[in-house]
Each structure stands twice: as structure tokens, then as C-alpha cells.
mmCIF file of C-alpha atoms in Angstrom:
data_model
loop_
_atom_site.group_PDB
_atom_site.id
_atom_site.type_symbol
_atom_site.label_atom_id
_atom_site.label_comp_id
_atom_site.label_asym_id
_atom_site.label_seq_id
_atom_site.Cartn_x
_atom_site.Cartn_y
_atom_site.Cartn_z
ATOM 1 C CA UNK A 976 106.020 110.543 152.605
ATOM 2 C CA UNK A 977 108.370 113.326 150.759
ATOM 3 C CA UNK A 978 106.762 114.423 147.370
ATOM 4 C CA UNK A 979 109.180 112.950 144.943
ATOM 5 C CA UNK A 980 108.808 109.159 146.807
ATOM 6 C CA UNK A 981 105.287 109.581 146.330
ATOM 7 C CA UNK A 982 105.659 109.487 142.730
ATOM 8 C CA UNK A 983 108.113 107.548 142.953
ATOM 9 C CA UNK A 984 106.224 104.789 144.555
ATOM 10 C CA UNK A 985 103.091 105.700 142.764
ATOM 11 C CA UNK A 986 104.343 105.731 139.449
ATOM 12 C CA UNK A 987 106.002 102.053 140.223
ATOM 13 C CA UNK A 988 102.883 100.871 140.986
ATOM 14 C CA UNK A 989 100.007 102.251 138.638
ATOM 15 C CA UNK A 990 102.409 100.278 135.632
ATOM 16 C CA UNK A 991 102.613 97.562 137.881
ATOM 17 C CA UNK A 992 99.046 97.052 138.637
ATOM 18 C CA UNK A 993 98.506 97.814 134.366
ATOM 19 C CA UNK A 994 101.155 95.604 133.913
ATOM 20 C CA UNK A 995 99.870 92.889 135.778
ATOM 21 C CA UNK A 996 96.075 93.472 134.515
ATOM 22 C CA UNK A 997 96.673 93.309 131.263
ATOM 23 C CA UNK A 998 99.409 90.327 131.104
ATOM 24 C CA UNK A 999 95.932 88.043 132.654
ATOM 25 C CA UNK A 1000 93.273 89.480 130.145
ATOM 26 C CA UNK A 1001 96.400 88.965 127.003
ATOM 27 C CA UNK A 1002 95.883 85.705 125.656
ATOM 28 C CA UNK A 1003 100.017 86.017 125.206
ATOM 29 C CA UNK A 1004 100.353 87.261 128.606
ATOM 30 C CA UNK A 1005 103.984 85.101 130.515
ATOM 31 C CA UNK A 1006 103.749 83.492 133.958
ATOM 32 C CA UNK A 1007 105.289 85.371 136.691
ATOM 33 C CA UNK A 1008 108.045 83.031 137.021
ATOM 34 C CA UNK A 1009 109.630 82.272 133.470
ATOM 35 C CA UNK A 1010 110.074 78.738 132.808
ATOM 36 C CA UNK A 1011 114.330 78.125 133.069
ATOM 37 C CA UNK A 1012 114.033 74.250 131.822
ATOM 38 C CA UNK A 1013 113.334 75.528 128.394
ATOM 39 C CA UNK A 1014 117.145 76.868 128.519
ATOM 40 C CA UNK A 1015 119.267 73.960 130.231
ATOM 41 C CA UNK A 1016 120.272 70.373 128.941
ATOM 42 C CA UNK A 1017 118.304 67.933 130.236
ATOM 43 C CA UNK A 1018 119.362 65.714 133.686
ATOM 44 C CA UNK A 1019 118.214 62.297 132.449
ATOM 45 C CA UNK A 1020 120.569 62.273 129.138
ATOM 46 C CA UNK A 1021 120.042 58.837 127.445
ATOM 47 C CA UNK A 1022 123.365 56.849 127.934
ATOM 48 C CA UNK A 1023 124.838 55.512 124.587
ATOM 49 C CA UNK A 1024 124.859 51.685 125.388
ATOM 50 C CA UNK A 1025 120.897 52.778 125.596
ATOM 51 C CA UNK A 1026 120.862 53.745 121.261
ATOM 52 C CA UNK A 1027 123.484 50.725 120.182
ATOM 53 C CA UNK A 1028 120.425 48.522 119.469
ATOM 54 C CA UNK A 1029 118.136 51.670 118.666
ATOM 55 C CA UNK A 1030 117.081 51.099 114.579
ATOM 56 C CA UNK A 1031 116.167 55.002 113.416
ATOM 57 C CA UNK A 1032 114.802 55.856 110.400
ATOM 58 C CA UNK A 1033 113.685 59.319 109.965
ATOM 59 C CA UNK A 1034 111.269 59.020 107.431
ATOM 60 C CA UNK A 1035 109.693 55.419 108.325
ATOM 61 C CA UNK A 1036 106.475 56.616 107.951
ATOM 62 C CA UNK A 1037 104.953 52.774 108.252
ATOM 63 C CA UNK A 1038 104.706 53.334 111.693
ATOM 64 C CA UNK A 1039 106.177 50.604 112.734
ATOM 65 C CA UNK A 1040 109.351 51.382 114.118
ATOM 66 C CA UNK A 1041 108.806 52.489 117.622
ATOM 67 C CA UNK A 1042 110.324 55.697 119.525
ATOM 68 C CA UNK A 1043 113.539 55.901 121.419
ATOM 69 C CA UNK A 1044 113.169 55.031 125.165
ATOM 70 C CA UNK A 1045 108.820 55.870 126.344
ATOM 71 C CA UNK A 1046 107.679 58.911 125.584
ATOM 72 C CA UNK A 1047 104.999 59.919 127.360
ATOM 73 C CA UNK A 1048 102.141 63.254 126.702
ATOM 74 C CA UNK A 1049 103.288 66.165 128.911
ATOM 75 C CA UNK A 1050 99.344 66.875 130.271
ATOM 76 C CA UNK A 1051 100.002 70.578 130.424
ATOM 77 C CA UNK A 1052 101.188 71.014 126.230
ATOM 78 C CA UNK A 1053 98.729 68.254 125.301
ATOM 79 C CA UNK A 1054 102.236 66.770 123.649
ATOM 80 C CA UNK A 1055 106.006 65.200 123.695
ATOM 81 C CA UNK A 1056 107.503 67.610 125.430
ATOM 82 C CA UNK A 1057 110.931 67.963 123.156
ATOM 83 C CA UNK A 1058 114.217 67.415 125.306
ATOM 84 C CA UNK A 1059 117.303 69.912 125.778
ATOM 85 C CA UNK A 1060 120.395 67.757 124.806
ATOM 86 C CA UNK A 1061 123.588 68.907 124.524
ATOM 87 C CA UNK A 1062 127.339 68.246 122.371
ATOM 88 C CA UNK A 1063 127.352 64.828 123.638
ATOM 89 C CA UNK A 1064 124.227 64.077 123.257
ATOM 90 C CA UNK A 1065 123.570 65.584 119.993
ATOM 91 C CA UNK A 1066 126.639 63.872 118.294
ATOM 92 C CA UNK A 1067 125.112 60.397 119.915
ATOM 93 C CA UNK A 1068 121.412 61.013 117.478
ATOM 94 C CA UNK A 1069 123.982 62.311 114.663
ATOM 95 C CA UNK A 1070 125.910 59.082 114.849
ATOM 96 C CA UNK A 1071 122.664 56.888 114.859
ATOM 97 C CA UNK A 1072 121.180 58.980 111.454
ATOM 98 C CA UNK A 1073 119.371 61.163 113.974
ATOM 99 C CA UNK A 1074 116.928 64.311 111.099
ATOM 100 C CA UNK A 1075 118.743 67.551 111.772
ATOM 101 C CA UNK A 1076 116.633 70.353 111.933
ATOM 102 C CA UNK A 1077 118.462 73.896 111.101
ATOM 103 C CA UNK A 1078 116.244 76.120 112.235
ATOM 104 C CA UNK A 1079 118.154 79.499 111.114
ATOM 105 C CA UNK A 1080 117.258 81.657 107.901
ATOM 106 C CA UNK A 1081 118.582 80.389 104.684
ATOM 107 C CA UNK A 1082 121.445 82.608 104.182
ATOM 108 C CA UNK A 1083 122.599 81.625 107.692
ATOM 109 C CA UNK A 1084 122.150 77.728 106.038
ATOM 110 C CA UNK A 1085 123.234 77.972 103.250
ATOM 111 C CA UNK A 1086 126.797 79.924 104.793
ATOM 112 C CA UNK A 1087 127.542 76.399 106.573
ATOM 113 C CA UNK A 1088 125.261 73.768 108.751
ATOM 114 C CA UNK A 1089 125.800 70.235 110.679
ATOM 115 C CA UNK A 1090 126.628 67.931 107.256
ATOM 116 C CA UNK A 1091 122.828 66.865 105.985
ATOM 117 C CA UNK A 1092 120.709 68.881 108.162
ATOM 118 C CA UNK A 1093 117.948 69.766 106.248
ATOM 119 C CA UNK A 1094 116.478 74.047 107.060
ATOM 120 C CA UNK A 1095 113.203 74.805 107.788
ATOM 121 C CA UNK A 1096 114.645 78.841 108.839
ATOM 122 C CA UNK A 1097 111.954 78.586 111.722
ATOM 123 C CA UNK A 1098 110.588 82.412 110.711
ATOM 124 C CA UNK A 1099 108.558 81.071 107.596
ATOM 125 C CA UNK A 1100 107.215 77.832 109.657
ATOM 126 C CA UNK A 1101 105.860 79.609 111.894
ATOM 127 C CA UNK A 1102 103.324 81.772 109.091
ATOM 128 C CA UNK A 1103 102.738 79.167 107.429
ATOM 129 C CA UNK A 1104 99.492 77.835 108.092
ATOM 130 C CA UNK A 1105 98.495 74.342 110.470
ATOM 131 C CA UNK A 1106 97.393 72.138 107.215
ATOM 132 C CA UNK A 1107 100.309 73.161 105.336
ATOM 133 C CA UNK A 1108 102.410 72.495 108.832
ATOM 134 C CA UNK A 1109 101.231 68.889 109.042
ATOM 135 C CA UNK A 1110 101.370 68.834 104.411
ATOM 136 C CA UNK A 1111 105.500 70.105 105.108
ATOM 137 C CA UNK A 1112 105.977 66.998 107.931
ATOM 138 C CA UNK A 1113 104.154 64.991 106.509
ATOM 139 C CA UNK A 1114 107.325 62.599 104.627
ATOM 140 C CA UNK A 1115 108.602 62.383 108.373
ATOM 141 C CA UNK A 1116 109.174 59.464 111.423
ATOM 142 C CA UNK A 1117 106.240 60.611 113.936
ATOM 143 C CA UNK A 1118 108.983 58.379 116.548
ATOM 144 C CA UNK A 1119 111.929 59.326 114.799
ATOM 145 C CA UNK A 1120 114.927 60.900 116.222
ATOM 146 C CA UNK A 1121 114.803 64.618 114.924
ATOM 147 C CA UNK A 1122 116.981 66.876 116.852
ATOM 148 C CA UNK A 1123 116.738 70.919 115.837
ATOM 149 C CA UNK A 1124 119.039 73.130 116.483
ATOM 150 C CA UNK A 1125 119.807 76.938 115.264
ATOM 151 C CA UNK A 1126 123.063 79.547 116.197
ATOM 152 C CA UNK A 1127 123.389 78.213 120.033
ATOM 153 C CA UNK A 1128 123.831 81.005 121.956
ATOM 154 C CA UNK A 1129 121.466 83.248 122.706
ATOM 155 C CA UNK A 1130 119.471 81.718 119.715
ATOM 156 C CA UNK A 1131 116.082 80.669 120.623
ATOM 157 C CA UNK A 1132 114.631 79.492 116.716
ATOM 158 C CA UNK A 1133 115.207 75.750 117.518
ATOM 159 C CA UNK A 1134 113.450 75.965 120.883
ATOM 160 C CA UNK A 1135 110.734 77.477 119.416
ATOM 161 C CA UNK A 1136 110.387 75.263 116.574
ATOM 162 C CA UNK A 1137 110.624 71.696 117.845
ATOM 163 C CA UNK A 1138 108.140 72.880 120.194
ATOM 164 C CA UNK A 1139 105.817 73.284 116.477
ATOM 165 C CA UNK A 1140 107.406 69.690 115.818
ATOM 166 C CA UNK A 1141 106.385 68.736 119.390
ATOM 167 C CA UNK A 1142 102.791 70.080 119.069
ATOM 168 C CA UNK A 1143 102.537 67.784 115.100
ATOM 169 C CA UNK A 1144 103.018 65.246 116.788
ATOM 170 C CA UNK A 1145 106.964 64.088 116.762
ATOM 171 C CA UNK A 1146 107.288 62.367 119.556
ATOM 172 C CA UNK A 1147 111.332 62.073 120.177
ATOM 173 C CA UNK A 1148 111.807 65.909 119.179
ATOM 174 C CA UNK A 1149 115.531 66.736 120.407
ATOM 175 C CA UNK A 1150 116.825 70.812 120.882
ATOM 176 C CA UNK A 1151 120.029 71.063 120.531
ATOM 177 C CA UNK A 1152 120.509 74.112 122.783
ATOM 178 C CA UNK A 1153 124.762 74.785 121.392
ATOM 179 C CA UNK A 1154 123.480 74.546 118.281
ATOM 180 C CA UNK A 1155 125.455 75.582 115.231
ATOM 181 C CA UNK A 1156 129.108 77.144 117.625
ATOM 182 C CA UNK A 1157 128.973 74.178 119.682
ATOM 183 C CA UNK A 1158 128.648 71.027 116.078
ATOM 184 C CA UNK A 1159 131.476 73.649 114.659
ATOM 185 C CA UNK A 1160 134.169 74.076 118.037
ATOM 186 C CA UNK A 1161 133.998 70.308 117.890
ATOM 187 C CA UNK A 1162 135.118 69.939 114.781
ATOM 188 C CA UNK A 1163 132.501 67.837 113.950
ATOM 189 C CA UNK A 1164 131.285 67.033 110.287
ATOM 190 C CA UNK A 1165 129.564 70.252 108.345
ATOM 191 C CA UNK A 1166 128.726 71.256 104.745
ATOM 192 C CA UNK A 1167 127.699 74.310 103.030
ATOM 193 C CA UNK A 1168 125.561 73.498 100.266
ATOM 194 C CA UNK A 1169 127.984 73.444 97.119
ATOM 195 C CA UNK A 1170 129.738 71.484 99.001
ATOM 196 C CA UNK A 1171 127.841 68.212 98.323
ATOM 197 C CA UNK B 873 123.612 128.668 130.005
ATOM 198 C CA UNK B 874 120.774 128.112 132.217
ATOM 199 C CA UNK B 875 119.239 130.171 130.110
ATOM 200 C CA UNK B 876 119.683 127.959 127.103
ATOM 201 C CA UNK B 877 118.544 124.802 128.886
ATOM 202 C CA UNK B 878 115.715 126.694 130.811
ATOM 203 C CA UNK B 879 114.532 127.741 127.476
ATOM 204 C CA UNK B 880 110.327 127.100 127.369
ATOM 205 C CA UNK B 881 110.996 126.071 124.055
ATOM 206 C CA UNK B 882 113.562 123.289 124.024
ATOM 207 C CA UNK B 883 111.932 122.270 127.402
ATOM 208 C CA UNK B 884 109.024 121.602 125.138
ATOM 209 C CA UNK B 885 110.783 119.968 122.485
ATOM 210 C CA UNK B 886 112.515 117.476 124.753
ATOM 211 C CA UNK B 887 109.228 116.413 126.943
ATOM 212 C CA UNK B 888 107.180 115.911 123.483
ATOM 213 C CA UNK B 889 109.845 114.191 122.096
ATOM 214 C CA UNK B 890 111.275 111.805 124.219
ATOM 215 C CA UNK B 891 107.529 110.640 125.564
ATOM 216 C CA UNK B 892 106.220 110.128 122.241
ATOM 217 C CA UNK B 893 109.829 108.109 121.612
ATOM 218 C CA UNK B 894 108.906 106.499 125.198
ATOM 219 C CA UNK B 895 104.869 105.850 124.147
ATOM 220 C CA UNK B 896 106.279 104.901 120.862
ATOM 221 C CA UNK B 897 108.660 102.278 122.231
ATOM 222 C CA UNK B 898 106.525 100.666 124.910
ATOM 223 C CA UNK B 899 103.145 99.492 122.415
ATOM 224 C CA UNK B 900 104.829 96.228 120.630
ATOM 225 C CA UNK B 901 105.997 95.525 123.702
ATOM 226 C CA UNK B 902 103.024 95.723 125.457
ATOM 227 C CA UNK B 903 101.324 93.804 123.028
ATOM 228 C CA UNK B 904 104.066 91.431 123.033
ATOM 229 C CA UNK B 905 104.691 90.950 126.117
ATOM 230 C CA UNK B 906 106.558 86.771 125.129
ATOM 231 C CA UNK B 907 108.459 88.521 122.124
ATOM 232 C CA UNK B 908 109.512 90.982 125.162
ATOM 233 C CA UNK B 909 110.594 88.663 127.259
ATOM 234 C CA UNK B 910 112.688 86.961 124.833
ATOM 235 C CA UNK B 911 114.872 90.038 124.426
ATOM 236 C CA UNK B 912 115.562 90.788 128.194
ATOM 237 C CA UNK B 913 116.366 87.230 128.482
ATOM 238 C CA UNK B 914 118.841 87.115 125.186
ATOM 239 C CA UNK B 915 120.526 90.170 127.397
ATOM 240 C CA UNK B 916 121.728 87.981 129.470
ATOM 241 C CA UNK B 917 121.880 90.102 132.712
ATOM 242 C CA UNK B 918 119.217 88.361 135.269
ATOM 243 C CA UNK B 919 118.023 84.987 136.385
ATOM 244 C CA UNK B 920 115.704 83.124 133.913
ATOM 245 C CA UNK B 921 113.461 82.768 135.823
ATOM 246 C CA UNK B 922 112.982 86.381 136.501
ATOM 247 C CA UNK B 923 112.493 87.778 133.054
ATOM 248 C CA UNK B 924 109.332 87.927 132.721
ATOM 249 C CA UNK B 925 108.206 90.561 135.597
ATOM 250 C CA UNK B 926 110.403 93.518 133.673
ATOM 251 C CA UNK B 927 108.655 92.175 130.218
ATOM 252 C CA UNK B 928 105.471 92.710 132.062
ATOM 253 C CA UNK B 929 105.820 95.694 134.245
ATOM 254 C CA UNK B 930 108.342 97.441 132.120
ATOM 255 C CA UNK B 931 106.283 98.627 129.022
ATOM 256 C CA UNK B 932 103.760 100.871 131.116
ATOM 257 C CA UNK B 933 105.852 102.377 132.869
ATOM 258 C CA UNK B 934 107.049 103.597 129.759
ATOM 259 C CA UNK B 935 104.041 104.551 128.189
ATOM 260 C CA UNK B 936 103.006 106.002 131.788
ATOM 261 C CA UNK B 937 105.880 107.849 132.082
ATOM 262 C CA UNK B 938 105.929 108.914 128.498
ATOM 263 C CA UNK B 939 102.117 110.642 128.970
ATOM 264 C CA UNK B 940 103.426 112.082 132.013
ATOM 265 C CA UNK B 941 106.878 113.906 130.480
ATOM 266 C CA UNK B 942 104.247 115.484 127.822
ATOM 267 C CA UNK B 943 102.057 116.796 129.936
ATOM 268 C CA UNK B 944 104.199 117.283 132.495
ATOM 269 C CA UNK B 945 102.836 115.626 135.353
ATOM 270 C CA UNK B 946 104.855 114.523 138.510
ATOM 271 C CA UNK B 947 108.122 116.146 137.254
ATOM 272 C CA UNK B 948 110.788 114.525 139.257
ATOM 273 C CA UNK B 949 108.605 111.184 139.730
ATOM 274 C CA UNK B 950 108.284 110.908 135.409
ATOM 275 C CA UNK B 951 112.263 111.875 135.589
ATOM 276 C CA UNK B 952 113.463 109.623 138.866
ATOM 277 C CA UNK B 953 112.380 106.683 136.371
ATOM 278 C CA UNK B 954 113.219 107.462 132.969
ATOM 279 C CA UNK B 955 116.774 107.609 134.563
ATOM 280 C CA UNK B 956 116.939 104.285 135.807
ATOM 281 C CA UNK B 957 115.205 102.961 132.649
ATOM 282 C CA UNK B 958 117.606 104.501 130.277
ATOM 283 C CA UNK B 959 120.581 104.428 132.577
ATOM 284 C CA UNK B 960 119.377 100.671 132.827
ATOM 285 C CA UNK B 961 119.467 100.417 128.448
ATOM 286 C CA UNK B 962 122.916 102.236 128.200
ATOM 287 C CA UNK B 963 124.074 99.187 130.752
ATOM 288 C CA UNK B 964 122.724 96.364 128.939
ATOM 289 C CA UNK B 965 123.090 97.616 125.387
ATOM 290 C CA UNK B 966 126.974 98.591 126.390
ATOM 291 C CA UNK B 967 127.925 95.057 127.707
ATOM 292 C CA UNK B 968 125.616 93.451 125.458
ATOM 293 C CA UNK B 969 128.294 94.591 122.555
ATOM 294 C CA UNK B 970 131.007 94.376 124.451
ATOM 295 C CA UNK B 971 130.153 90.466 124.776
ATOM 296 C CA UNK B 972 129.422 90.689 120.846
ATOM 297 C CA UNK B 973 125.992 89.081 121.965
ATOM 298 C CA UNK B 974 124.231 88.839 118.894
ATOM 299 C CA UNK B 975 120.929 90.299 119.695
ATOM 300 C CA UNK B 976 117.466 92.153 118.993
ATOM 301 C CA UNK B 977 117.804 94.954 120.948
ATOM 302 C CA UNK B 978 114.025 95.033 121.391
ATOM 303 C CA UNK B 979 114.177 99.415 122.021
ATOM 304 C CA UNK B 980 110.523 99.629 119.855
ATOM 305 C CA UNK B 981 110.240 96.200 118.726
ATOM 306 C CA UNK B 982 110.652 92.926 120.137
ATOM 307 C CA UNK B 983 110.379 90.645 117.236
ATOM 308 C CA UNK B 984 113.183 92.940 115.212
ATOM 309 C CA UNK B 985 116.058 90.903 113.828
ATOM 310 C CA UNK B 986 119.153 90.400 115.486
ATOM 311 C CA UNK B 987 121.221 93.894 115.633
ATOM 312 C CA UNK B 988 123.925 94.995 114.038
ATOM 313 C CA UNK B 989 126.927 95.880 116.319
ATOM 314 C CA UNK B 990 126.392 99.630 114.498
ATOM 315 C CA UNK B 991 122.190 99.285 115.215
ATOM 316 C CA UNK B 992 123.118 98.759 118.609
ATOM 317 C CA UNK B 993 126.061 101.782 119.197
ATOM 318 C CA UNK B 994 122.700 104.016 117.197
ATOM 319 C CA UNK B 995 120.520 103.293 120.664
ATOM 320 C CA UNK B 996 123.715 103.841 122.642
ATOM 321 C CA UNK B 997 124.078 107.392 121.590
ATOM 322 C CA UNK B 998 119.985 108.263 120.944
ATOM 323 C CA UNK B 999 119.553 107.197 124.876
ATOM 324 C CA UNK B 1000 122.668 108.604 125.993
ATOM 325 C CA UNK B 1001 121.042 111.921 124.271
ATOM 326 C CA UNK B 1002 117.215 111.196 125.501
ATOM 327 C CA UNK B 1003 118.806 110.419 129.441
ATOM 328 C CA UNK B 1004 120.353 114.676 128.770
ATOM 329 C CA UNK B 1005 116.376 115.180 127.648
ATOM 330 C CA UNK B 1006 115.339 113.724 130.928
ATOM 331 C CA UNK B 1007 118.556 115.776 132.880
ATOM 332 C CA UNK B 1008 117.423 118.908 131.702
ATOM 333 C CA UNK B 1009 114.030 118.398 132.064
ATOM 334 C CA UNK B 1010 115.262 117.297 135.744
ATOM 335 C CA UNK B 1011 117.089 120.158 136.583
ATOM 336 C CA UNK B 1012 115.443 123.190 134.955
ATOM 337 C CA UNK B 1013 112.050 122.479 133.889
ATOM 338 C CA UNK B 1014 110.649 123.008 137.215
ATOM 339 C CA UNK B 1015 112.018 126.426 137.260
ATOM 340 C CA UNK B 1016 109.344 128.428 137.655
ATOM 341 C CA UNK B 1017 109.149 131.925 134.714
ATOM 342 C CA UNK B 1018 109.393 134.951 137.219
ATOM 343 C CA UNK B 1019 106.094 136.183 136.462
ATOM 344 C CA UNK B 1020 105.816 140.108 136.512
ATOM 345 C CA UNK B 1021 103.525 141.143 139.690
ATOM 346 C CA UNK B 1022 99.972 142.758 138.846
ATOM 347 C CA UNK B 1023 100.065 146.114 139.180
ATOM 348 C CA UNK B 1024 97.394 147.026 141.900
ATOM 349 C CA UNK B 1025 96.016 149.851 143.063
ATOM 350 C CA UNK B 1026 96.735 150.377 146.769
ATOM 351 C CA UNK B 1027 93.416 149.414 149.005
ATOM 352 C CA UNK B 1028 92.309 152.268 150.528
#
């Protein structure tokens, strides 16, 4: 093996070795193969018929309302894993009064958002303490359908925010992957705060 | 030309500046591979399943190459990896710019907000400058200065 090739291989092996060791030690380390299911619409879509008899009240905190379907706690996560939905199901949930949460920044939210959506900028939400997170979300129905969205495309704050809500015990959290871009393209209801 | 580019002070400056940039750029990525994986994913250049591997290895490759560049060790191997990385960064940034992707660059801090198009352009120019520097180091860095032979008294 000539000297240059030896150097190239040595540098790569040392980098990979240190990287893999530190990644194992690091609490924020990542798995070798990323979980792609986080970014794909779930194949098990709920049919529109299933929703026709479902009463959804996002602010019913009496605990009397039942969740949609039979949400199961994911043994690995320790909470109900948020589902990934596309524009069709997002609109179905919108039509049964699901709680829409916009995870984008305040500026983006005020520039226009899905009609009726509330704004929890993920960057602000993640900085709050666990107690504050509970206090912020206690007015919402844990069994109610929640749809979290952001800008669509490559934005991921909706995914992160949805997992935070899942951890807080919300059982029907859905990530609308297409987000604001798909919603606007479809021509569905939007609003700017000063249009209320 | 060769005299200018092969100037030992120029080569010294290139090594220090580019080396420090690489070491600095590796810090946040080493601390938070999760966020760096996110940045790589946003470039939309490879299957999602594969983004974690470069997120684990690349920061250390940057760090080690930065150290080797400053110390002047393993010149060719260091140069090879730096060229690969810089060309990769330039391709990634350029395609993101052309496609109008609303991404954070992830160049220095994976947690930074979405970069504007002008910021991405600045990063591309920076990468081209560093690439030029590394190429100069690769071509001229190995040439030893001709030292005067010490005068020796003839053997008796």
C-alpha cells in the first residue's frame, strides 16, 4: 500500500473509530440507521367513515371523551407514538374540529396560518421546564385529536413538538407532514390574526 | 507564480486559518450529532436511513484533518479528505441554493436557524476559498526549500 493511500485509510479509520465510540458514550448519540418512518405518512390511514360518529372536543378535560381508535403506548418510547398524516387526513381531522397546533415561529404564524390553529413555537416550547409544559397544555383534552404542523417541506419542528406532546400523555397526536405549504396549495381555510 | 504560492508564510497562514475553521466547525457537530443529522437530512441528498453515519463520522474527520493540517502531518491524506469534504459541502450548498431549499446550513452550528440565500452563497464562496487554499497546500506544501549544503572540510 503506498504512503498516500495509507494516510487516507488511517485518517478515515481513526475518525470513524473515535466517532463511533463517542457516539455510543454521548447521551445525545444517534442510531447508526436513522428511523425513516418518522418522515413518512402512515400507511394505515383512518377512513373517513370512522370519523363520522366520532365526537371530538379538544377542550374537554373531564376525561369522559374517548380517544379515536385504540391508541397503544409504544413500549420503546413509553408513550403513544404520534402518527404521520398527509393533507387528506389533515382536512378530515380539521372538519371534525381537531386542535391544530402551529409549531413555527411567531413571525411565521402571524404571517398566516391554518384557520383556528394555535401557535406553540417549538423553539420556545422546548426551553420550558416539564412543569411549565404540563401547565401550558393542561387545558387540552388528552384524548382529543391534535394535529401539529410547521412549514412543510424539510421543517421538522412539528415532529419534535408532536413527540413532546406525546410524552405529556396526549394520545391522538398527528404530524401533518405537508404542513403549511400543502394546506395553502390545497386552498383550505387560512387566516392572519388581523383577519379575525 | 510558484514562488508566490509556494511561499512558506502563505502556506503557514493557509494551514492555520483553514485548520482552525475545520476544528471550530466540528465542535457543535461533535456535541450534538442528532442536530447535525437533521441538518444533513435537510439537504435532501441521501436516503433518510443513511444520514446518521456521516453525522457520526464527519465531525471527527473535520477535527482530525484540522489538527493534521496545522501540524503539517500526513499532508496528502489530509489534503485528500479536505478536498472531498469541501467539494461535498459545495455540491450540497449549491444544490440547496438552486432548489431554493429553506435549510439551515449546519456548517458551524447545527442549531442555527434557516439560512438565507445570501448566507448560503457566502458559505459557498468560503468553501471555494478554503478549497483553493488546500489545493495550494497540496501542490506546494511538500516542496522543501533548497538548503545550502554545509561546507565541509575535505576528508584527509
